[in-house]
Amino acid sequence: MARESWTSRLGFILAAVGSAVGLGNVWRFPWMTAEYGGSAFLVVYLCIVLLVGVPGLLAEFVIGRRSKRNPAGALARLAPGTKSWGFVGLFGVVTALVLLSFYSVVGGWILRYFAASFTGSYFSQSGAYFETISFGWQAAAFHVGFLALTAAIVLGGIRGGIEAATKAMMPLIVVLLAVLAGWAISQPGAGEGLSFYLNFDPAPIEENPVGMLRAAAGQALFTLSLGVGTMITYASYLGEDNSLAFDGSVIAILNTGIGVLAGFVVFPLLFALQGGLTNVTAGGEAGAIFIGVAGAFQQVPFGRAVAVAFFGAILFAALSSSISMLEIPVAYLVDEHDVSRRSATVGLAALVLVTGSICAFDPRLFDFVAGTLMDLMLTAGLAGFLVFTGWILGTDALAEYDSGAGGLARSLGAPWLWSVRTILPFFLLATLALNLYSLL
Ligand code: TRP
């Protein structure tokens, strides 16, 4: 069977933005920003997105478009004669399954809150509510529901499933978030939230520079869906020769813009309605922001409608990301082992049903996988892809990068390849070492 492709350039861009925009923007980003001191974190994070994220994104695009394969097949194919590079790709395939296992649990929480927003059942005791539903059989049940939605879209294939779904969901996410942000900013007391978010204060950087750098790097990779091979896989369905540099920049800008927009919803809400961050992050837990925002809806007119819009937007964002995770191992089985898309999707969903349920029952395992393990695997994975692009593909990478590129992009090609060969892998390996060190 001929390999599928996107119907258009816009389809590819929206699918990639859909992958990038997800719980990382609306849940992990405000959580990290709150934990590392607000605006200072924002600045460091934006720098890393620009200097490490975008070049990394381009490296994955180059590998994907050149090989037209899943990550494992791509690296094996582009480096004939050496088996070991295939394993680096395979590591990405495994990472995707680990990632989806915890992501689908959080997706299940969102699904649950979305459904409960219609009745407002969590409004009066948002903390206790989160306690009851976040782990245990209820969490497992909603994880399965979220996973089923994910699998249903992936089953539809590239054009009919992923492209169609992201084309419908992305505009909705932007409209919902923009309306919510306008509303949140106009709440009395929102100004304090805005200044926490936007008034630059370097003190947190000076206090804990290494911790902040690690967190900002991890968040930058996570939010751009890097280090797993998502972007290799999506670029492998590119038919025509677009400018990868242009598409990559558009994707990074949209992703960052939507992330920052989500901050304009979350921070004003937390400050205006919950009296600041200390009241909700006292435990420092990942769920704290969740509880804080959810609890805020109780106090506003038409709270249920606002809550439905809020969790609806997040649900779409989460789904357009989770499909990009499932698609990696599906593409692997379809490309390399001649499995049909249907059997691959159903079989892998069954596997994640089990691994995700384990996360749903074990909060400590969940924390470890969602935090530490993910940072380690994504950093290692992206370092591998960069070394591969810089040293194995080398000038071929530049040729692929140049194909379809305009004048400005071409002039940036050589510095891009240079950084991919040298400082970027070095930066990632140093981050990896710091992460491992803090683990021990
Ligand atoms: N970027 C997505 C988010 O912000 C999550 C995601 C999708 C992802 N695919 C990925 C993260 C691959 C790392 C790797 O929610």
Short mmCIF file of C-alpha atoms and ligand atoms in Angstrom, two decimals, residues 18-25 99 103 219 221-230 255 317-318 320-322 324-325 328 374 378, ligand 1:
data_model
loop_
_atom_site.label_atom_id
_atom_site.label_comp_id
_atom_site.label_asym_id
_atom_site.label_seq_id
_atom_site.Cartn_x
_atom_site.Cartn_y
_atom_site.Cartn_z
CA GLY A 18 -1.75 20.18 17.50
CA SER A 19 0.93 17.83 18.75
CA ALA A 20 2.92 20.63 20.32
CA VAL A 21 -0.01 22.39 21.96
CA GLY A 22 -1.26 20.20 24.74
CA LEU A 23 -1.23 19.60 28.44
CA GLY A 24 2.35 20.85 28.31
CA ASN A 25 1.04 24.34 27.57
CA LEU A 99 4.75 9.08 27.55
CA TYR A 103 -0.44 11.49 29.46
CA GLN A 219 9.67 22.05 29.46
CA LEU A 221 11.46 19.85 24.78
CA PHE A 222 8.16 18.65 26.14
CA THR A 223 6.13 21.49 24.72
CA LEU A 224 7.59 21.16 21.23
CA SER A 225 7.09 17.37 21.29
CA LEU A 226 10.81 16.80 20.83
CA GLY A 227 13.04 13.87 21.63
CA VAL A 228 10.60 11.09 20.88
CA GLY A 229 10.31 11.17 17.13
CA THR A 230 6.84 12.71 16.88
CA ASN A 255 2.91 26.79 20.11
CA ALA A 317 -5.45 20.22 23.06
CA ALA A 318 -4.70 16.99 24.91
CA SER A 320 -4.37 16.47 19.36
CA SER A 321 -1.18 15.66 21.29
CA SER A 322 -2.00 12.13 22.39
CA SER A 324 0.77 12.18 17.87
CA MET A 325 2.18 9.88 20.55
CA ILE A 328 4.73 6.82 16.47
CA MET A 374 10.29 11.96 30.97
CA LEU A 378 13.34 13.25 26.06
N1 TRP B 1 3.85 18.69 23.30
C1 TRP B 1 2.72 18.07 23.92
C2 TRP B 1 2.22 18.96 25.05
O1 TRP B 1 2.74 20.02 25.24
C3 TRP B 1 2.98 16.71 24.41
C4 TRP B 1 3.59 15.82 23.41
C5 TRP B 1 3.06 15.31 22.30
C6 TRP B 1 4.88 15.33 23.44
N2 TRP B 1 3.93 14.52 21.63
C7 TRP B 1 5.07 14.52 22.31
C8 TRP B 1 5.89 15.54 24.34
C9 TRP B 1 6.29 13.94 22.07
C10 TRP B 1 7.12 14.96 24.08
C11 TRP B 1 7.30 14.19 22.96
O2 TRP B 1 1.32 18.60 25.74
#
